[in-house]
PDB file of C-alpha atoms in Angstrom:
ATOM      1  CA  MET A  21      66.685 -30.213  17.449  1.00  0.00           C
ATOM      2  CA  LYS A  22      69.833 -28.141  17.419  1.00  0.00           C
ATOM      3  CA  ALA A  23      69.470 -24.504  18.432  1.00  0.00           C
ATOM      4  CA  ILE A  24      69.732 -21.922  15.652  1.00  0.00           C
ATOM      5  CA  LYS A  25      72.124 -19.046  16.261  1.00  0.00           C
ATOM      6  CA  TYR A  26      71.883 -15.536  14.852  1.00  0.00           C
ATOM      7  CA  GLN A  27      74.237 -12.589  15.178  1.00  0.00           C
ATOM      8  CA  PRO A  28      72.518  -9.177  15.544  1.00  0.00           C
ATOM      9  CA  ILE A  29      73.118  -6.836  12.576  1.00  0.00           C
ATOM     10  CA  GLY A  30      72.210  -3.659  14.476  1.00  0.00           C
ATOM     11  CA  LEU A  31      70.557  -2.005  17.468  1.00  0.00           C
ATOM     12  CA  ILE A  32      67.393   0.067  17.899  1.00  0.00           C
ATOM     13  CA  SER A  33      67.287   3.379  19.777  1.00  0.00           C
ATOM     14  CA  SER A  34      63.780   4.331  20.884  1.00  0.00           C
ATOM     15  CA  PRO A  35      62.064   6.370  23.623  1.00  0.00           C
ATOM     16  CA  PHE A  36      60.950   3.174  25.433  1.00  0.00           C
ATOM     17  CA  ARG A  37      63.292   2.074  28.245  1.00  0.00           C
ATOM     18  CA  SER A  38      61.111  -0.797  29.482  1.00  0.00           C
ATOM     19  CA  ASN A  39      58.434  -3.024  28.013  1.00  0.00           C
ATOM     20  CA  VAL A  40      55.555  -1.026  29.498  1.00  0.00           C
ATOM     21  CA  GLY A  41      53.916   1.769  27.493  1.00  0.00           C
ATOM     22  CA  ILE A  42      55.133   0.580  24.089  1.00  0.00           C
ATOM     23  CA  PRO A  43      52.526   0.808  21.319  1.00  0.00           C
ATOM     24  CA  ARG A  44      51.234  -2.695  20.662  1.00  0.00           C
ATOM     25  CA  GLN A  45      51.329  -2.208  16.890  1.00  0.00           C
ATOM     26  CA  ALA A  46      53.700  -0.131  14.765  1.00  0.00           C
ATOM     27  CA  VAL A  47      50.888   1.274  12.615  1.00  0.00           C
ATOM     28  CA  GLY A  48      49.415   2.906  15.755  1.00  0.00           C
ATOM     29  CA  ALA A  49      52.605   4.866  16.489  1.00  0.00           C
ATOM     30  CA  PRO A  50      53.167   7.220  13.523  1.00  0.00           C
ATOM     31  CA  ASP A  51      54.736   9.933  15.699  1.00  0.00           C
ATOM     32  CA  ILE A  52      57.167   7.739  17.616  1.00  0.00           C
ATOM     33  CA  LYS A  53      60.626   8.161  16.148  1.00  0.00           C
ATOM     34  CA  GLY A  54      63.794   6.187  16.614  1.00  0.00           C
ATOM     35  CA  THR A  55      66.865   4.912  14.827  1.00  0.00           C
ATOM     36  CA  ILE A  56      68.398   1.629  13.809  1.00  0.00           C
ATOM     37  CA  GLU A  57      72.183   1.612  13.833  1.00  0.00           C
ATOM     38  CA  ILE A  58      73.397  -1.067  11.436  1.00  0.00           C
ATOM     39  CA  PHE A  59      76.832  -2.309  12.481  1.00  0.00           C
ATOM     40  CA  ASP A  60      79.627  -1.277  10.095  1.00  0.00           C
ATOM     41  CA  GLU A  61      80.296  -4.783   8.809  1.00  0.00           C
ATOM     42  CA  PHE A  62      76.722  -5.032   7.458  1.00  0.00           C
ATOM     43  CA  ALA A  63      76.308  -1.454   6.136  1.00  0.00           C
ATOM     44  CA  GLU A  64      77.022  -2.479   2.528  1.00  0.00           C
ATOM     45  CA  GLY A  65      73.739  -4.428   2.598  1.00  0.00           C
ATOM     46  CA  LEU A  66      71.764  -1.151   2.857  1.00  0.00           C
ATOM     47  CA  LYS A  67      72.378  -0.085  -0.774  1.00  0.00           C
ATOM     48  CA  ASP A  68      69.092   1.028  -2.453  1.00  0.00           C
ATOM     49  CA  LEU A  69      67.023   0.569   0.710  1.00  0.00           C
ATOM     50  CA  ASP A  70      66.433   4.351   0.684  1.00  0.00           C
ATOM     51  CA  GLY A  71      63.952   3.969  -2.204  1.00  0.00           C
ATOM     52  CA  PHE A  72      61.468   2.241   0.105  1.00  0.00           C
ATOM     53  CA  SER A  73      59.066   4.226   2.302  1.00  0.00           C
ATOM     54  CA  HIS A  74      58.548   1.296   4.703  1.00  0.00           C
ATOM     55  CA  ILE A  75      60.717  -1.574   5.891  1.00  0.00           C
ATOM     56  CA  VAL A  76      60.083  -4.840   7.704  1.00  0.00           C
ATOM     57  CA  VAL A  77      62.243  -5.020  10.833  1.00  0.00           C
ATOM     58  CA  ILE A  78      62.855  -8.446  12.367  1.00  0.00           C
ATOM     59  CA  PHE A  79      64.120  -8.142  15.917  1.00  0.00           C
ATOM     60  CA  HIS A  80      64.783 -10.032  19.123  1.00  0.00           C
ATOM     61  CA  LEU A  81      62.406  -9.130  21.958  1.00  0.00           C
ATOM     62  CA  HIS A  82      65.280  -8.984  24.433  1.00  0.00           C
ATOM     63  CA  LEU A  83      63.190  -7.960  27.473  1.00  0.00           C
ATOM     64  CA  VAL A  84      61.028 -11.095  27.306  1.00  0.00           C
ATOM     65  CA  LYS A  85      62.184 -13.534  29.973  1.00  0.00           C
ATOM     66  CA  ASN A  86      59.151 -15.763  30.474  1.00  0.00           C
ATOM     67  CA  PRO A  87      57.689 -17.234  27.291  1.00  0.00           C
ATOM     68  CA  ARG A  88      54.250 -18.826  27.565  1.00  0.00           C
ATOM     69  CA  LEU A  89      52.094 -21.025  25.334  1.00  0.00           C
ATOM     70  CA  LYS A  90      48.882 -19.205  26.227  1.00  0.00           C
ATOM     71  CA  ALA A  91      48.315 -15.478  25.980  1.00  0.00           C
ATOM     72  CA  HIS A  92      45.623 -13.285  27.429  1.00  0.00           C
ATOM     73  CA  PRO A  93      45.445 -10.239  25.115  1.00  0.00           C
ATOM     74  CA  PRO A  94      43.282  -7.302  26.215  1.00  0.00           C
ATOM     75  CA  TRP A  95      41.037  -7.299  23.102  1.00  0.00           C
ATOM     76  CA  ASP A  96      38.467  -9.901  24.148  1.00  0.00           C
ATOM     77  CA  GLY A  97      39.333 -10.906  27.725  1.00  0.00           C
ATOM     78  CA  LYS A  98      39.898 -14.525  26.710  1.00  0.00           C
ATOM     79  CA  GLU A  99      42.881 -16.834  26.669  1.00  0.00           C
ATOM     80  CA  HIS A 100      44.299 -17.894  23.271  1.00  0.00           C
ATOM     81  CA  GLY A 101      47.177 -20.021  22.083  1.00  0.00           C
ATOM     82  CA  VAL A 102      50.228 -17.760  21.769  1.00  0.00           C
ATOM     83  CA  PHE A 103      50.605 -18.562  18.031  1.00  0.00           C
ATOM     84  CA  ALA A 104      47.088 -17.133  17.481  1.00  0.00           C
ATOM     85  CA  THR A 105      48.223 -13.828  19.051  1.00  0.00           C
ATOM     86  CA  ARG A 106      50.908 -11.149  18.646  1.00  0.00           C
ATOM     87  CA  SER A 107      51.938 -11.422  22.311  1.00  0.00           C
ATOM     88  CA  PRO A 108      55.706 -10.892  22.761  1.00  0.00           C
ATOM     89  CA  TYR A 109      55.869 -13.728  25.339  1.00  0.00           C
ATOM     90  CA  ARG A 110      56.501 -16.459  22.746  1.00  0.00           C
ATOM     91  CA  PRO A 111      58.790 -19.523  22.741  1.00  0.00           C
ATOM     92  CA  ASN A 112      61.128 -17.720  20.301  1.00  0.00           C
ATOM     93  CA  PRO A 113      60.619 -14.014  21.066  1.00  0.00           C
ATOM     94  CA  ILE A 114      60.933 -12.713  17.494  1.00  0.00           C
ATOM     95  CA  GLY A 115      59.192  -9.429  16.701  1.00  0.00           C
ATOM     96  CA  ILE A 116      58.239  -8.182  13.249  1.00  0.00           C
ATOM     97  CA  SER A 117      57.273  -4.546  12.654  1.00  0.00           C
ATOM     98  CA  VAL A 118      56.622  -2.559   9.519  1.00  0.00           C
ATOM     99  CA  VAL A 119      58.058   0.890  10.216  1.00  0.00           C
ATOM    100  CA  ARG A 120      58.334   4.029   8.133  1.00  0.00           C
ATOM    101  CA  LEU A 121      61.835   4.743   6.836  1.00  0.00           C
ATOM    102  CA  GLU A 122      62.334   8.518   7.048  1.00  0.00           C
ATOM    103  CA  ARG A 123      65.928   8.646   5.809  1.00  0.00           C
ATOM    104  CA  ILE A 124      69.288   6.902   5.948  1.00  0.00           C
ATOM    105  CA  ASP A 125      72.493   8.614   7.158  1.00  0.00           C
ATOM    106  CA  LYS A 126      75.363   6.262   6.320  1.00  0.00           C
ATOM    107  CA  ASN A 127      74.660   3.219   8.544  1.00  0.00           C
ATOM    108  CA  VAL A 128      71.854   4.802  10.615  1.00  0.00           C
ATOM    109  CA  LEU A 129      68.202   4.356   9.626  1.00  0.00           C
ATOM    110  CA  HIS A 130      65.851   7.062  10.910  1.00  0.00           C
ATOM    111  CA  ILE A 131      62.426   5.498  11.409  1.00  0.00           C
ATOM    112  CA  SER A 132      58.945   6.317  12.685  1.00  0.00           C
ATOM    113  CA  CYS A 133      56.070   4.035  13.803  1.00  0.00           C
ATOM    114  CA  VAL A 134      58.462   2.650  16.409  1.00  0.00           C
ATOM    115  CA  ASP A 135      57.034  -0.046  18.696  1.00  0.00           C
ATOM    116  CA  MET A 136      60.298  -1.521  19.959  1.00  0.00           C
ATOM    117  CA  ALA A 137      62.147  -0.975  23.236  1.00  0.00           C
ATOM    118  CA  ASP A 138      65.454   0.883  23.382  1.00  0.00           C
ATOM    119  CA  GLY A 139      68.420  -1.441  22.877  1.00  0.00           C
ATOM    120  CA  THR A 140      66.503  -4.068  20.882  1.00  0.00           C
ATOM    121  CA  PRO A 141      68.853  -6.205  18.744  1.00  0.00           C
ATOM    122  CA  VAL A 142      67.926  -6.300  15.045  1.00  0.00           C
ATOM    123  CA  LEU A 143      68.219  -9.622  13.193  1.00  0.00           C
ATOM    124  CA  ASP A 144      67.177  -8.670   9.666  1.00  0.00           C
ATOM    125  CA  ILE A 145      65.643  -5.948   7.519  1.00  0.00           C
ATOM    126  CA  LYS A 146      63.542  -6.563   4.408  1.00  0.00           C
ATOM    127  CA  PRO A 147      61.826  -4.129   2.031  1.00  0.00           C
ATOM    128  CA  TYR A 148      58.093  -3.781   2.668  1.00  0.00           C
ATOM    129  CA  VAL A 149      56.148  -4.668  -0.493  1.00  0.00           C
ATOM    130  CA  PRO A 150      52.381  -4.639   0.184  1.00  0.00           C
ATOM    131  CA  GLY A 151      51.530  -6.263  -3.180  1.00  0.00           C
ATOM    132  CA  LEU A 152      53.137  -9.527  -2.009  1.00  0.00           C
ATOM    133  CA  ASN A 153      50.584 -10.103   0.757  1.00  0.00           C
ATOM    134  CA  PRO A 154      47.064 -11.492   0.360  1.00  0.00           C
ATOM    135  CA  ASN A 155      44.247  -9.015   0.905  1.00  0.00           C
ATOM    136  CA  LYS A 156      41.190 -10.904  -0.365  1.00  0.00           C
ATOM    137  CA  ASN A 157      39.226 -13.661   1.393  1.00  0.00           C
ATOM    138  CA  VAL A 158      41.177 -13.204   4.624  1.00  0.00           C
ATOM    139  CA  ARG A 159      39.560 -14.376   7.878  1.00  0.00           C
ATOM    140  CA  ILE A 160      41.062 -13.177  11.171  1.00  0.00           C
ATOM    141  CA  GLY A 161      39.289 -15.430  13.697  1.00  0.00           C
ATOM    142  CA  TRP A 162      38.974 -14.062  17.222  1.00  0.00           C
ATOM    143  CA  LEU A 163      40.474 -10.704  16.109  1.00  0.00           C
ATOM    144  CA  THR A 164      37.477  -9.922  13.845  1.00  0.00           C
ATOM    145  CA  ASN A 165      36.311  -6.330  14.540  1.00  0.00           C
ATOM    146  CA  LYS A 166      39.152  -5.766  17.025  1.00  0.00           C
ATOM    147  CA  VAL A 167      41.883  -4.370  14.781  1.00  0.00           C
ATOM    148  CA  GLN A 168      40.994  -0.696  15.272  1.00  0.00           C
ATOM    149  CA  GLY A 169      41.430  -0.989  19.045  1.00  0.00           C
ATOM    150  CA  MET A 170      44.737  -2.812  18.600  1.00  0.00           C
ATOM    151  CA  ASN A 171      46.171   0.065  16.618  1.00  0.00           C
ATOM    152  CA  LYS A 172      45.731   2.494  19.514  1.00  0.00           C
ATOM    153  CA  SER A 173      46.731   0.295  22.429  1.00  0.00           C
ATOM    154  CA  LYS A 174      49.937   0.303  24.487  1.00  0.00           C
ATOM    155  CA  SER A 175      51.614  -2.473  26.460  1.00  0.00           C
ATOM    156  CA  GLY A 176      50.493  -2.447  30.095  1.00  0.00           C
ATOM    157  CA  ASP A 177      46.984  -1.188  29.149  1.00  0.00           C
ATOM    158  CA  ARG A 178      44.128  -3.466  30.122  1.00  0.00           C
TER     159      ARG A 178
ATOM    160  CA  MET B  15      77.346  -8.831  20.434  1.00  0.00           C
ATOM    161  CA  LYS B  16      76.300 -12.151  21.890  1.00  0.00           C
ATOM    162  CA  ALA B  17      74.621 -14.589  19.515  1.00  0.00           C
ATOM    163  CA  ILE B  18      70.881 -15.107  19.935  1.00  0.00           C
ATOM    164  CA  LYS B  19      69.698 -18.703  20.131  1.00  0.00           C
ATOM    165  CA  TYR B  20      66.325 -20.074  19.107  1.00  0.00           C
ATOM    166  CA  GLN B  21      64.863 -23.556  19.399  1.00  0.00           C
ATOM    167  CA  PRO B  22      62.722 -24.671  16.421  1.00  0.00           C
ATOM    168  CA  ILE B  23      59.041 -25.172  17.290  1.00  0.00           C
ATOM    169  CA  GLY B  24      58.288 -27.360  14.272  1.00  0.00           C
ATOM    170  CA  LEU B  25      59.239 -28.616  10.814  1.00  0.00           C
ATOM    171  CA  ILE B  26      57.885 -27.999   7.310  1.00  0.00           C
ATOM    172  CA  SER B  27      57.106 -30.788   4.835  1.00  0.00           C
ATOM    173  CA  SER B  28      56.943 -29.551   1.236  1.00  0.00           C
ATOM    174  CA  PRO B  29      57.475 -30.879  -2.319  1.00  0.00           C
ATOM    175  CA  PHE B  30      60.810 -28.991  -2.624  1.00  0.00           C
ATOM    176  CA  ARG B  31      63.867 -31.120  -1.770  1.00  0.00           C
ATOM    177  CA  SER B  32      66.462 -28.493  -2.730  1.00  0.00           C
ATOM    178  CA  ASN B  33      66.533 -24.726  -3.005  1.00  0.00           C
ATOM    179  CA  VAL B  34      66.051 -24.702  -6.778  1.00  0.00           C
ATOM    180  CA  GLY B  35      62.551 -24.431  -8.258  1.00  0.00           C
ATOM    181  CA  ILE B  36      60.919 -23.006  -5.131  1.00  0.00           C
ATOM    182  CA  PRO B  37      58.415 -20.220  -5.805  1.00  0.00           C
ATOM    183  CA  ARG B  38      60.091 -16.936  -4.897  1.00  0.00           C
ATOM    184  CA  GLN B  39      56.955 -15.607  -3.165  1.00  0.00           C
ATOM    185  CA  ALA B  40      54.252 -17.498  -1.276  1.00  0.00           C
ATOM    186  CA  VAL B  41      51.437 -15.540  -2.945  1.00  0.00           C
ATOM    187  CA  GLY B  42      52.544 -16.949  -6.313  1.00  0.00           C
ATOM    188  CA  ALA B  43      52.153 -20.575  -5.174  1.00  0.00           C
ATOM    189  CA  PRO B  44      48.451 -21.066  -4.340  1.00  0.00           C
ATOM    190  CA  ASP B  45      48.458 -24.727  -5.458  1.00  0.00           C
ATOM    191  CA  ILE B  46      51.570 -25.837  -3.597  1.00  0.00           C
ATOM    192  CA  LYS B  47      50.553 -27.691  -0.469  1.00  0.00           C
ATOM    193  CA  GLY B  48      52.532 -28.793   2.547  1.00  0.00           C
ATOM    194  CA  THR B  49      52.350 -29.241   6.285  1.00  0.00           C
ATOM    195  CA  ILE B  50      53.907 -27.790   9.398  1.00  0.00           C
ATOM    196  CA  GLU B  51      54.337 -30.260  12.230  1.00  0.00           C
ATOM    197  CA  ILE B  52      54.428 -28.373  15.510  1.00  0.00           C
ATOM    198  CA  PHE B  53      56.384 -30.324  18.108  1.00  0.00           C
ATOM    199  CA  ASP B  54      54.207 -31.727  20.928  1.00  0.00           C
ATOM    200  CA  GLU B  55      55.634 -29.474  23.613  1.00  0.00           C
ATOM    201  CA  PHE B  56      54.407 -26.362  21.711  1.00  0.00           C
ATOM    202  CA  ALA B  57      51.027 -27.684  20.468  1.00  0.00           C
ATOM    203  CA  GLU B  58      49.094 -25.932  23.252  1.00  0.00           C
ATOM    204  CA  GLY B  59      50.084 -22.615  21.615  1.00  0.00           C
ATOM    205  CA  LEU B  60      47.911 -23.420  18.561  1.00  0.00           C
ATOM    206  CA  LYS B  61      44.570 -22.870  20.334  1.00  0.00           C
ATOM    207  CA  ASP B  62      42.236 -20.637  18.223  1.00  0.00           C
ATOM    208  CA  LEU B  63      44.672 -20.409  15.318  1.00  0.00           C
ATOM    209  CA  ASP B  64      42.111 -22.317  13.208  1.00  0.00           C
ATOM    210  CA  GLY B  65      39.942 -19.191  12.957  1.00  0.00           C
ATOM    211  CA  PHE B  66      42.542 -17.527  10.729  1.00  0.00           C
ATOM    212  CA  SER B  67      42.632 -18.136   6.960  1.00  0.00           C
ATOM    213  CA  HIS B  68      46.298 -17.078   6.682  1.00  0.00           C
ATOM    214  CA  ILE B  69      49.282 -17.286   9.001  1.00  0.00           C
ATOM    215  CA  VAL B  70      52.721 -15.679   9.073  1.00  0.00           C
ATOM    216  CA  VAL B  71      55.400 -18.368   9.220  1.00  0.00           C
ATOM    217  CA  ILE B  72      58.864 -17.351  10.439  1.00  0.00           C
ATOM    218  CA  PHE B  73      61.447 -19.940   9.489  1.00  0.00           C
ATOM    219  CA  HIS B  74      65.146 -20.652   9.249  1.00  0.00           C
ATOM    220  CA  LEU B  75      66.446 -20.911   5.654  1.00  0.00           C
ATOM    221  CA  HIS B  76      68.490 -23.983   6.517  1.00  0.00           C
ATOM    222  CA  LEU B  77      69.856 -24.579   2.999  1.00  0.00           C
ATOM    223  CA  VAL B  78      71.578 -21.175   2.853  1.00  0.00           C
ATOM    224  CA  LYS B  79      75.280 -21.628   3.480  1.00  0.00           C
ATOM    225  CA  ASN B  80      76.813 -18.500   1.966  1.00  0.00           C
ATOM    226  CA  PRO B  81      75.254 -15.224   3.099  1.00  0.00           C
ATOM    227  CA  ARG B  82      76.139 -12.111   1.091  1.00  0.00           C
ATOM    228  CA  LEU B  83      75.687  -8.369   1.564  1.00  0.00           C
ATOM    229  CA  LYS B  84      74.809  -7.767  -2.073  1.00  0.00           C
ATOM    230  CA  ALA B  85      72.117  -9.558  -4.047  1.00  0.00           C
ATOM    231  CA  HIS B  86      71.482  -9.778  -7.746  1.00  0.00           C
ATOM    232  CA  PRO B  87      67.741 -10.482  -8.079  1.00  0.00           C
ATOM    233  CA  PRO B  88      66.392 -11.346 -11.548  1.00  0.00           C
ATOM    234  CA  TRP B  89      63.846  -8.490 -11.703  1.00  0.00           C
ATOM    235  CA  ASP B  90      66.075  -5.694 -12.965  1.00  0.00           C
ATOM    236  CA  GLY B  91      69.492  -7.227 -13.648  1.00  0.00           C
ATOM    237  CA  LYS B  92      71.174  -4.931 -11.117  1.00  0.00           C
ATOM    238  CA  GLU B  93      72.951  -5.460  -7.831  1.00  0.00           C
ATOM    239  CA  HIS B  94      71.275  -4.243  -4.637  1.00  0.00           C
ATOM    240  CA  GLY B  95      72.092  -4.319  -0.944  1.00  0.00           C
ATOM    241  CA  VAL B  96      70.683  -7.555   0.489  1.00  0.00           C
ATOM    242  CA  PHE B  97      68.461  -5.663   2.966  1.00  0.00           C
ATOM    243  CA  ALA B  98      66.737  -3.983  -0.020  1.00  0.00           C
ATOM    244  CA  THR B  99      65.858  -7.441  -1.419  1.00  0.00           C
ATOM    245  CA  ARG B 100      64.086 -10.640  -0.405  1.00  0.00           C
ATOM    246  CA  SER B 101      67.093 -12.782  -1.313  1.00  0.00           C
ATOM    247  CA  PRO B 102      67.485 -15.783   1.034  1.00  0.00           C
ATOM    248  CA  TYR B 103      71.280 -15.292   1.151  1.00  0.00           C
ATOM    249  CA  ARG B 104      71.214 -12.894   4.112  1.00  0.00           C
ATOM    250  CA  PRO B 105      73.452 -12.537   7.189  1.00  0.00           C
ATOM    251  CA  ASN B 106      70.697 -14.091   9.344  1.00  0.00           C
ATOM    252  CA  PRO B 107      68.776 -16.353   6.935  1.00  0.00           C
ATOM    253  CA  ILE B 108      65.300 -15.768   8.359  1.00  0.00           C
ATOM    254  CA  GLY B 109      62.374 -16.281   5.990  1.00  0.00           C
ATOM    255  CA  ILE B 110      58.866 -14.881   6.433  1.00  0.00           C
ATOM    256  CA  SER B 111      55.944 -16.196   4.389  1.00  0.00           C
ATOM    257  CA  VAL B 112      52.228 -15.598   4.560  1.00  0.00           C
ATOM    258  CA  VAL B 113      50.631 -18.962   3.756  1.00  0.00           C
ATOM    259  CA  ARG B 114      47.039 -20.124   3.614  1.00  0.00           C
ATOM    260  CA  LEU B 115      45.967 -22.280   6.552  1.00  0.00           C
ATOM    261  CA  GLU B 116      43.696 -25.006   5.145  1.00  0.00           C
ATOM    262  CA  ARG B 117      43.067 -26.893   8.392  1.00  0.00           C
ATOM    263  CA  ILE B 118      44.676 -28.083  11.619  1.00  0.00           C
ATOM    264  CA  ASP B 119      44.776 -31.765  12.646  1.00  0.00           C
ATOM    265  CA  LYS B 120      45.994 -31.837  16.248  1.00  0.00           C
ATOM    266  CA  ASN B 121      49.582 -30.522  15.969  1.00  0.00           C
ATOM    267  CA  VAL B 122      49.802 -30.559  12.141  1.00  0.00           C
ATOM    268  CA  LEU B 123      48.969 -27.450  10.109  1.00  0.00           C
ATOM    269  CA  HIS B 124      47.914 -28.139   6.515  1.00  0.00           C
ATOM    270  CA  ILE B 125      48.954 -25.159   4.401  1.00  0.00           C
ATOM    271  CA  SER B 126      48.999 -23.946   0.795  1.00  0.00           C
ATOM    272  CA  CYS B 127      51.035 -21.161  -0.889  1.00  0.00           C
ATOM    273  CA  VAL B 128      54.143 -23.049   0.229  1.00  0.00           C
ATOM    274  CA  ASP B 129      57.462 -21.464  -0.772  1.00  0.00           C
ATOM    275  CA  MET B 130      59.730 -23.297   1.696  1.00  0.00           C
ATOM    276  CA  ALA B 131      62.020 -26.292   1.215  1.00  0.00           C
ATOM    277  CA  ASP B 132      61.245 -29.663   2.786  1.00  0.00           C
ATOM    278  CA  GLY B 133      62.705 -29.958   6.283  1.00  0.00           C
ATOM    279  CA  THR B 134      62.736 -26.212   6.997  1.00  0.00           C
ATOM    280  CA  PRO B 135      62.786 -25.495  10.765  1.00  0.00           C
ATOM    281  CA  VAL B 136      59.990 -23.188  11.946  1.00  0.00           C
ATOM    282  CA  LEU B 137      60.805 -20.532  14.556  1.00  0.00           C
ATOM    283  CA  ASP B 138      57.449 -18.869  15.097  1.00  0.00           C
ATOM    284  CA  ILE B 139      53.899 -18.559  13.803  1.00  0.00           C
ATOM    285  CA  LYS B 140      51.760 -15.431  14.052  1.00  0.00           C
ATOM    286  CA  PRO B 141      48.205 -14.744  12.864  1.00  0.00           C
ATOM    287  CA  TYR B 142      48.060 -12.777   9.597  1.00  0.00           C
ATOM    288  CA  VAL B 143      46.084  -9.548  10.100  1.00  0.00           C
ATOM    289  CA  PRO B 144      46.169  -7.403   6.948  1.00  0.00           C
ATOM    290  CA  GLY B 145      44.639  -4.366   8.694  1.00  0.00           C
ATOM    291  CA  LEU B 146      47.818  -3.951  10.763  1.00  0.00           C
ATOM    292  CA  ASN B 147      49.994  -3.151   7.733  1.00  0.00           C
ATOM    293  CA  PRO B 148      50.238   0.193   5.924  1.00  0.00           C
ATOM    294  CA  ASN B 149      48.711   0.307   2.446  1.00  0.00           C
ATOM    295  CA  LYS B 150      48.696   4.029   1.641  1.00  0.00           C
ATOM    296  CA  ASN B 151      51.615   6.196   0.525  1.00  0.00           C
ATOM    297  CA  VAL B 152      53.930   3.217   0.179  1.00  0.00           C
ATOM    298  CA  ARG B 153      56.963   3.540  -2.124  1.00  0.00           C
ATOM    299  CA  ILE B 154      58.795   0.367  -3.162  1.00  0.00           C
ATOM    300  CA  GLY B 155      61.966   1.775  -4.719  1.00  0.00           C
ATOM    301  CA  TRP B 156      63.671  -0.403  -7.310  1.00  0.00           C
ATOM    302  CA  LEU B 157      60.789  -2.941  -7.141  1.00  0.00           C
ATOM    303  CA  THR B 158      58.287  -0.455  -8.614  1.00  0.00           C
ATOM    304  CA  ASN B 159      56.331  -2.195 -11.428  1.00  0.00           C
ATOM    305  CA  LYS B 160      58.111  -5.499 -10.787  1.00  0.00           C
ATOM    306  CA  VAL B 161      55.794  -7.150  -8.253  1.00  0.00           C
ATOM    307  CA  GLN B 162      53.672  -9.021 -10.797  1.00  0.00           C
ATOM    308  CA  GLY B 163      56.730 -10.805 -12.185  1.00  0.00           C
ATOM    309  CA  MET B 164      57.945 -11.658  -8.677  1.00  0.00           C
ATOM    310  CA  ASN B 165      54.731 -13.511  -7.910  1.00  0.00           C
ATOM    311  CA  LYS B 166      55.270 -15.968 -10.756  1.00  0.00           C
ATOM    312  CA  SER B 167      58.994 -16.579 -10.474  1.00  0.00           C
ATOM    313  CA  LYS B 168      60.835 -19.592  -9.089  1.00  0.00           C
ATOM    314  CA  SER B 169      64.316 -19.868  -7.573  1.00  0.00           C
ATOM    315  CA  GLY B 170      66.884 -20.754 -10.212  1.00  0.00           C
ATOM    316  CA  ASP B 171      65.007 -18.822 -12.945  1.00  0.00           C
ATOM    317  CA  ARG B 172      66.925 -15.995 -14.569  1.00  0.00           C
TER     318      ARG B 172
END
């Protein structure tokens, strides 16, 4: 199939200069602050975003050079198919994080719960609306009873 | 900035042949069934996904030809910046849906809660883990009190 091409709409600034030491999940990083600069030509699309406390950031994991089909997450010491994990080493290295939107200054979003590396290209931003997601009768397979540990973990930990 | 290129990992089959009449939110379409065929070269990445009742599907909205920076959703009759909406007409037309995973036959995922058009290219699949998302102190701006209507609406409705 033909490749799909996207043009970044902005760039993330964060305290993380490499892909080691980054919180593995945004919800585990309430004190980590950063910004998203939305490029001028897309700034008009931010109207009314300031009413939302949280946003969904879709970004390109630009430091990932070696995608794999199997992942070996630290939570259970076993190998899983990459699509059954949140590993960044995926065929299309797309990351999705729900971050807290602290405020917007013109085309700059000030965020917390940052789990992205500095310089990460942003592909899209959507409002976070928890009522649109299922919360009943959800099974989480091999991650059962492991979510609390995930929230506190950083990349590079084992 | 340089364009980012992704290679589809699979294709969606669904009852929707055009982008009119598609449920606007996956959670509002429990009876709509479809499949995701994962291409052979990526099938190894599906190991252990069958333990999850729901999956996050990241897909390319291939029928969107005219992105806009403002959207005019039906919920409140007002214009909003596209990043403050779930409109498909976005600069990078990336869709994210949480669907129910009914079963996996080899490289074919049988799903319900389908809100994608037939032939949609899939970019990534992640396990759905509700405990990783914030659910307290969430403000949803102009969508306040409008989520119930969103769940029942279809594209093309006004």
